Amino acid sequence: MENNHQQSVAVGQQPDKSVAIIAYLTLIGLIAAFVMNNEKRQRFAAYHIRQSLGIMLTGLALGMINIIPILGWIVCIIGVIFLFVCWVIGLIAALNGQEKAVPAVGKYFQEWFKSV
């Protein structure tokens, strides 16, 4: 029963969603979104860049855990499924113009990467 941070942007204040959407499209997309957002800082884009960065780094950590036989494989499979769900939720939120944190870890991503 976690209270996820979710905020819809008013229609008249619709942000440029393209940078936020690009952030979820592979590592290259994340880097491109980061560079694009540095030129003209957008709060909405930065929010989704932090979410995507957290998903990518968690995936990297799962890859390292995958080295451990049996238990690591099980954790990795469950983690990858969870990350895929988080990625889809984040992408849909960016498409809809919402600042919606990914389940369970999204608020931590915002805290840890607040300098991004």
GROMACS .gro file of N, CA and C in nm:
model
  348
    1MET      N    1   0.082  -0.116   0.000
    1MET     CA    2   0.000   0.000   0.000
    1MET      C    3   0.087   0.124   0.000
    2GLU      N    4   0.160   0.135  -0.104
    2GLU     CA    5   0.254   0.244  -0.120
    2GLU      C    6   0.189   0.355  -0.199
    3ASN      N    7   0.214   0.477  -0.159
    3ASN     CA    8   0.156   0.591  -0.227
    3ASN      C    9   0.253   0.637  -0.335
    4ASN      N   10   0.230   0.595  -0.459
    4ASN     CA   11   0.316   0.632  -0.570
    4ASN      C   12   0.295   0.777  -0.607
    5HIS      N   13   0.405   0.843  -0.641
    5HIS     CA   14   0.399   0.982  -0.685
    5HIS      C   15   0.346   0.983  -0.827
    6GLN      N   16   0.231   1.043  -0.846
    6GLN     CA   17   0.172   1.050  -0.979
    6GLN      C   18   0.113   1.188  -0.996
    7GLN      N   19   0.153   1.253  -1.104
    7GLN     CA   20   0.104   1.387  -1.129
    7GLN      C   21   0.081   1.403  -1.278
    8SER      N   22  -0.040   1.441  -1.314
    8SER     CA   23  -0.070   1.470  -1.453
    8SER      C   24  -0.047   1.617  -1.477
    9VAL      N   25   0.000   1.648  -1.596
    9VAL     CA   26   0.028   1.785  -1.632
    9VAL      C   27  -0.096   1.842  -1.699
   10ALA      N   28  -0.130   1.966  -1.666
   10ALA     CA   29  -0.248   2.029  -1.725
   10ALA      C   30  -0.232   2.039  -1.876
   11VAL      N   31  -0.345   2.036  -1.947
   11VAL     CA   32  -0.343   2.035  -2.093
   11VAL      C   33  -0.271   2.156  -2.149
   12GLY      N   34  -0.290   2.273  -2.093
   12GLY     CA   35  -0.225   2.394  -2.142
   12GLY      C   36  -0.076   2.397  -2.116
   13GLN      N   37  -0.029   2.313  -2.025
   13GLN     CA   38   0.112   2.310  -1.988
   13GLN      C   39   0.177   2.179  -2.031
   14GLN      N   40   0.132   2.122  -2.139
   14GLN     CA   41   0.181   1.993  -2.186
   14GLN      C   42   0.331   2.002  -2.216
   15PRO      N   43   0.414   1.921  -2.152
   15PRO     CA   44   0.558   1.927  -2.174
   15PRO      C   45   0.594   1.861  -2.307
   16ASP      N   46   0.716   1.886  -2.350
   16ASP     CA   47   0.766   1.818  -2.467
   16ASP      C   48   0.799   1.675  -2.424
   17LYS      N   49   0.713   1.582  -2.460
   17LYS     CA   50   0.725   1.444  -2.413
   17LYS      C   51   0.835   1.367  -2.486
   18SER      N   52   0.884   1.419  -2.597
   18SER     CA   53   0.978   1.342  -2.679
   18SER      C   54   1.105   1.305  -2.603
   19VAL      N   55   1.161   1.396  -2.524
   19VAL     CA   56   1.283   1.366  -2.449
   19VAL      C   57   1.255   1.259  -2.344
   20ALA      N   58   1.140   1.267  -2.278
   20ALA     CA   59   1.104   1.168  -2.176
   20ALA      C   60   1.085   1.030  -2.240
   21ILE      N   61   1.024   1.025  -2.357
   21ILE     CA   62   1.003   0.897  -2.425
   21ILE      C   63   1.135   0.839  -2.473
   22ILE      N   64   1.222   0.924  -2.528
   22ILE     CA   65   1.352   0.878  -2.577
   22ILE      C   66   1.434   0.817  -2.464
   23ALA      N   67   1.417   0.867  -2.342
   23ALA     CA   68   1.493   0.816  -2.226
   23ALA      C   69   1.470   0.668  -2.202
   24TYR      N   70   1.355   0.616  -2.242
   24TYR     CA   71   1.323   0.475  -2.220
   24TYR      C   72   1.367   0.384  -2.335
   25LEU      N   73   1.421   0.441  -2.441
   25LEU     CA   74   1.456   0.362  -2.559
   25LEU      C   75   1.605   0.327  -2.558
   26THR      N   76   1.641   0.221  -2.497
   26THR     CA   77   1.777   0.166  -2.486
   26THR      C   78   1.874   0.261  -2.417
   27LEU      N   79   1.995   0.216  -2.397
   27LEU     CA   80   2.099   0.296  -2.332
   27LEU      C   81   2.135   0.417  -2.417
   28ILE      N   82   2.140   0.399  -2.547
   28ILE     CA   83   2.171   0.511  -2.636
   28ILE      C   84   2.062   0.618  -2.626
   29GLY      N   85   1.938   0.577  -2.618
   29GLY     CA   86   1.828   0.672  -2.601
   29GLY      C   87   1.839   0.747  -2.469
   30LEU      N   88   1.879   0.677  -2.364
   30LEU     CA   89   1.897   0.742  -2.234
   30LEU      C   90   2.006   0.848  -2.241
   31ILE      N   91   2.117   0.814  -2.305
   31ILE     CA   92   2.227   0.911  -2.320
   31ILE      C   93   2.183   1.030  -2.405
   32ALA      N   94   2.113   1.002  -2.515
   32ALA     CA   95   2.063   1.110  -2.601
   32ALA      C   96   1.967   1.200  -2.525
   33ALA      N   97   1.877   1.142  -2.446
   33ALA     CA   98   1.782   1.222  -2.369
   33ALA      C   99   1.855   1.308  -2.265
   34PHE      N  100   1.958   1.251  -2.204
   34PHE     CA  101   2.036   1.326  -2.106
   34PHE      C  102   2.102   1.448  -2.171
   35VAL      N  103   2.161   1.427  -2.288
   35VAL     CA  104   2.226   1.537  -2.361
   35VAL      C  105   2.123   1.641  -2.405
   36MET      N  106   2.010   1.595  -2.459
   36MET     CA  107   1.905   1.686  -2.503
   36MET      C  108   1.849   1.768  -2.386
   37ASN      N  109   1.839   1.706  -2.270
   37ASN     CA  110   1.784   1.776  -2.154
   37ASN      C  111   1.885   1.874  -2.094
   38ASN      N  112   2.014   1.851  -2.116
   38ASN     CA  113   2.114   1.945  -2.065
   38ASN      C  114   2.109   2.078  -2.139
   39GLU      N  115   2.068   2.075  -2.266
   39GLU     CA  116   2.059   2.198  -2.344
   39GLU      C  117   1.947   2.288  -2.291
   40LYS      N  118   1.833   2.229  -2.263
   40LYS     CA  119   1.717   2.304  -2.213
   40LYS      C  120   1.652   2.219  -2.104
   41ARG      N  121   1.681   2.251  -1.978
   41ARG     CA  122   1.634   2.169  -1.866
   41ARG      C  123   1.482   2.168  -1.859
   42GLN      N  124   1.426   2.048  -1.859
   42GLN     CA  125   1.282   2.030  -1.844
   42GLN      C  126   1.258   1.936  -1.726
   43ARG      N  127   1.176   1.980  -1.633
   43ARG     CA  128   1.150   1.900  -1.513
   43ARG      C  129   1.088   1.765  -1.547
   44PHE      N  130   0.995   1.766  -1.643
   44PHE     CA  131   0.927   1.642  -1.683
   44PHE      C  132   1.026   1.543  -1.743
   45ALA      N  133   1.111   1.590  -1.832
   45ALA     CA  134   1.210   1.503  -1.895
   45ALA      C  135   1.309   1.451  -1.792
   46ALA      N  136   1.355   1.538  -1.702
   46ALA     CA  137   1.451   1.496  -1.599
   46ALA      C  138   1.392   1.387  -1.510
   47TYR      N  139   1.263   1.398  -1.479
   47TYR     CA  140   1.196   1.297  -1.398
   47TYR      C  141   1.206   1.160  -1.465
   48HIS      N  142   1.175   1.153  -1.593
   48HIS     CA  143   1.176   1.025  -1.663
   48HIS      C  144   1.318   0.978  -1.693
   49ILE      N  145   1.412   1.069  -1.708
   49ILE     CA  146   1.552   1.029  -1.725
   49ILE      C  147   1.600   0.959  -1.598
   50ARG      N  148   1.563   1.013  -1.481
   50ARG     CA  149   1.602   0.949  -1.354
   50ARG      C  150   1.539   0.811  -1.340
   51GLN      N  151   1.412   0.797  -1.379
   51GLN     CA  152   1.345   0.667  -1.372
   51GLN      C  153   1.415   0.566  -1.464
   52SER      N  154   1.443   0.608  -1.587
   52SER     CA  155   1.507   0.519  -1.684
   52SER      C  156   1.649   0.483  -1.641
   53LEU      N  157   1.722   0.581  -1.588
   53LEU     CA  158   1.858   0.554  -1.540
   53LEU      C  159   1.855   0.449  -1.428
   54GLY      N  160   1.761   0.461  -1.337
   54GLY     CA  161   1.748   0.363  -1.230
   54GLY      C  162   1.717   0.224  -1.282
   55ILE      N  163   1.629   0.216  -1.381
   55ILE     CA  164   1.595   0.086  -1.441
   55ILE      C  165   1.717   0.026  -1.508
   56MET      N  166   1.792   0.107  -1.582
   56MET     CA  167   1.912   0.057  -1.652
   56MET      C  168   2.018   0.008  -1.553
   57LEU      N  169   2.043   0.085  -1.448
   57LEU     CA  170   2.145   0.046  -1.350
   57LEU      C  171   2.103  -0.077  -1.271
   58THR      N  172   1.975  -0.090  -1.243
   58THR     CA  173   1.925  -0.210  -1.175
   58THR      C  174   1.943  -0.331  -1.266
   59GLY      N  175   1.919  -0.314  -1.394
   59GLY     CA  176   1.942  -0.422  -1.490
   59GLY      C  177   2.089  -0.464  -1.494
   60LEU      N  178   2.178  -0.366  -1.487
   60LEU     CA  179   2.322  -0.396  -1.483
   60LEU      C  180   2.358  -0.474  -1.357
   61ALA      N  181   2.301  -0.434  -1.244
   61ALA     CA  182   2.326  -0.506  -1.118
   61ALA      C  183   2.273  -0.649  -1.126
   62LEU      N  184   2.156  -0.666  -1.188
   62LEU     CA  185   2.102  -0.801  -1.205
   62LEU      C  186   2.193  -0.886  -1.292
   63GLY      N  187   2.254  -0.826  -1.391
   63GLY     CA  188   2.348  -0.899  -1.476
   63GLY      C  189   2.467  -0.949  -1.396
   64MET      N  190   2.511  -0.871  -1.300
   64MET     CA  191   2.622  -0.914  -1.214
   64MET      C  192   2.578  -1.024  -1.119
   65ILE      N  193   2.456  -1.015  -1.069
   65ILE     CA  194   2.403  -1.119  -0.980
   65ILE      C  195   2.385  -1.250  -1.055
   66ASN      N  196   2.361  -1.241  -1.184
   66ASN     CA  197   2.340  -1.358  -1.268
   66ASN      C  198   2.461  -1.451  -1.271
   67ILE      N  199   2.577  -1.401  -1.232
   67ILE     CA  200   2.699  -1.482  -1.229
   67ILE      C  201   2.689  -1.592  -1.124
   68ILE      N  202   2.615  -1.567  -1.017
   68ILE     CA  203   2.601  -1.664  -0.908
   68ILE      C  204   2.512  -1.779  -0.957
   69PRO      N  205   2.562  -1.902  -0.950
   69PRO     CA  206   2.482  -2.016  -0.999
   69PRO      C  207   2.353  -2.037  -0.919
   70ILE      N  208   2.254  -2.084  -0.984
   70ILE     CA  209   2.122  -2.122  -0.937
   70ILE      C  210   2.047  -2.007  -0.868
   71LEU      N  211   2.086  -1.966  -0.748
   71LEU     CA  212   2.015  -1.859  -0.678
   71LEU      C  213   2.023  -1.728  -0.758
   72GLY      N  214   2.139  -1.697  -0.810
   72GLY     CA  215   2.156  -1.577  -0.891
   72GLY      C  216   2.071  -1.581  -1.016
   73TRP      N  217   2.059  -1.697  -1.076
   73TRP     CA  218   1.978  -1.712  -1.198
   73TRP      C  219   1.831  -1.687  -1.167
   74ILE      N  220   1.785  -1.742  -1.055
   74ILE     CA  221   1.644  -1.724  -1.016
   74ILE      C  222   1.616  -1.577  -0.987
   75VAL      N  223   1.703  -1.515  -0.909
   75VAL     CA  224   1.686  -1.372  -0.877
   75VAL      C  225   1.689  -1.289  -1.005
   76CYS      N  226   1.777  -1.323  -1.096
   76CYS     CA  227   1.789  -1.248  -1.221
   76CYS      C  228   1.663  -1.260  -1.306
   77ILE      N  229   1.609  -1.379  -1.318
   77ILE     CA  230   1.487  -1.399  -1.398
   77ILE      C  231   1.370  -1.318  -1.339
   78ILE      N  232   1.352  -1.328  -1.208
   78ILE     CA  233   1.244  -1.252  -1.143
   78ILE      C  234   1.268  -1.102  -1.157
   79GLY      N  235   1.394  -1.061  -1.138
   79GLY     CA  236   1.428  -0.920  -1.149
   79GLY      C  237   1.408  -0.864  -1.288
   80VAL      N  238   1.443  -0.941  -1.390
   80VAL     CA  239   1.426  -0.894  -1.528
   80VAL      C  240   1.277  -0.879  -1.561
   81ILE      N  241   1.195  -0.971  -1.514
   81ILE     CA  242   1.050  -0.958  -1.537
   81ILE      C  243   0.998  -0.832  -1.467
   82PHE      N  244   1.042  -0.809  -1.344
   82PHE     CA  245   1.002  -0.689  -1.270
   82PHE      C  246   1.048  -0.562  -1.342
   83LEU      N  247   1.172  -0.562  -1.391
   83LEU     CA  248   1.223  -0.445  -1.461
   83LEU      C  249   1.149  -0.419  -1.591
   84PHE      N  250   1.110  -0.525  -1.660
   84PHE     CA  251   1.033  -0.508  -1.783
   84PHE      C  252   0.899  -0.440  -1.752
   85VAL      N  253   0.834  -0.484  -1.645
   85VAL     CA  254   0.707  -0.422  -1.604
   85VAL      C  255   0.730  -0.275  -1.568
   86CYS      N  256   0.837  -0.247  -1.495
   86CYS     CA  257   0.870  -0.109  -1.459
   86CYS      C  258   0.895  -0.025  -1.583
   87TRP      N  259   0.967  -0.081  -1.680
   87TRP     CA  260   0.997  -0.010  -1.804
   87TRP      C  261   0.868   0.024  -1.880
   88VAL      N  262   0.777  -0.072  -1.889
   88VAL     CA  263   0.650  -0.048  -1.959
   88VAL      C  264   0.569   0.060  -1.886
   89ILE      N  265   0.562   0.052  -1.754
   89ILE     CA  266   0.487   0.152  -1.677
   89ILE      C  267   0.548   0.291  -1.696
   90GLY      N  268   0.680   0.300  -1.692
   90GLY     CA  269   0.746   0.428  -1.711
   90GLY      C  270   0.724   0.484  -1.850
   91LEU      N  271   0.734   0.399  -1.951
   91LEU     CA  272   0.713   0.443  -2.089
   91LEU      C  273   0.570   0.491  -2.111
   92ILE      N  274   0.474   0.417  -2.059
   92ILE     CA  275   0.333   0.457  -2.073
   92ILE      C  276   0.308   0.590  -2.000
   93ALA      N  277   0.369   0.608  -1.883
   93ALA     CA  278   0.353   0.735  -1.811
   93ALA      C  279   0.412   0.850  -1.892
   94ALA      N  280   0.527   0.829  -1.954
   94ALA     CA  281   0.587   0.934  -2.038
   94ALA      C  282   0.499   0.964  -2.158
   95LEU      N  283   0.443   0.861  -2.219
   95LEU     CA  284   0.354   0.882  -2.334
   95LEU      C  285   0.229   0.960  -2.295
   96ASN      N  286   0.180   0.938  -2.174
   96ASN     CA  287   0.058   1.006  -2.127
   96ASN      C  288   0.086   1.141  -2.061
   97GLY      N  289   0.212   1.179  -2.051
   97GLY     CA  290   0.246   1.307  -1.989
   97GLY      C  291   0.234   1.307  -1.839
   98GLN      N  292   0.253   1.192  -1.776
   98GLN     CA  293   0.241   1.180  -1.630
   98GLN      C  294   0.377   1.160  -1.566
   99GLU      N  295   0.393   1.212  -1.447
   99GLU     CA  296   0.510   1.182  -1.366
   99GLU      C  297   0.469   1.073  -1.268
  100LYS      N  298   0.481   0.950  -1.311
  100LYS     CA  299   0.439   0.836  -1.230
  100LYS      C  300   0.563   0.751  -1.202
  101ALA      N  301   0.593   0.733  -1.074
  101ALA     CA  302   0.710   0.654  -1.036
  101ALA      C  303   0.686   0.507  -1.066
  102VAL      N  304   0.793   0.439  -1.106
  102VAL     CA  305   0.781   0.295  -1.129
  102VAL      C  306   0.759   0.226  -0.995
  103PRO      N  307   0.695   0.109  -0.994
  103PRO     CA  308   0.659   0.042  -0.868
  103PRO      C  309   0.780   0.012  -0.779
  104ALA      N  310   0.761   0.026  -0.652
  104ALA     CA  311   0.854  -0.013  -0.545
  104ALA      C  312   0.982   0.070  -0.539
  105VAL      N  313   1.047   0.098  -0.649
  105VAL     CA  314   1.179   0.162  -0.646
  105VAL      C  315   1.183   0.301  -0.708
  106GLY      N  316   1.077   0.345  -0.769
  106GLY     CA  317   1.075   0.472  -0.841
  106GLY      C  318   1.107   0.593  -0.754
  107LYS      N  319   1.053   0.595  -0.632
  107LYS     CA  320   1.080   0.710  -0.545
  107LYS      C  321   1.227   0.713  -0.502
  108TYR      N  322   1.288   0.596  -0.490
  108TYR     CA  323   1.431   0.591  -0.457
  108TYR      C  324   1.515   0.640  -0.574
  109PHE      N  325   1.476   0.606  -0.695
  109PHE     CA  326   1.548   0.655  -0.813
  109PHE      C  327   1.547   0.807  -0.815
  110GLN      N  328   1.434   0.869  -0.779
  110GLN     CA  329   1.424   1.015  -0.778
  110GLN      C  330   1.517   1.075  -0.673
  111GLU      N  331   1.529   1.009  -0.559
  111GLU     CA  332   1.618   1.059  -0.452
  111GLU      C  333   1.764   1.040  -0.489
  112TRP      N  334   1.799   0.921  -0.537
  112TRP     CA  335   1.938   0.888  -0.564
  112TRP      C  336   1.996   0.969  -0.681
  113PHE      N  337   1.915   0.997  -0.780
  113PHE     CA  338   1.964   1.064  -0.900
  113PHE      C  339   1.911   1.206  -0.912
  114LYS      N  340   1.885   1.272  -0.800
  114LYS     CA  341   1.826   1.406  -0.806
  114LYS      C  342   1.918   1.509  -0.871
  115SER      N  343   2.046   1.481  -0.882
  115SER     CA  344   2.137   1.575  -0.949
  115SER      C  345   2.131   1.565  -1.101
  116VAL      N  346   2.061   1.464  -1.153
  116VAL     CA  347   2.051   1.446  -1.299
  116VAL      C  348   1.945   1.539  -1.352
   0.00000   0.00000   0.00000
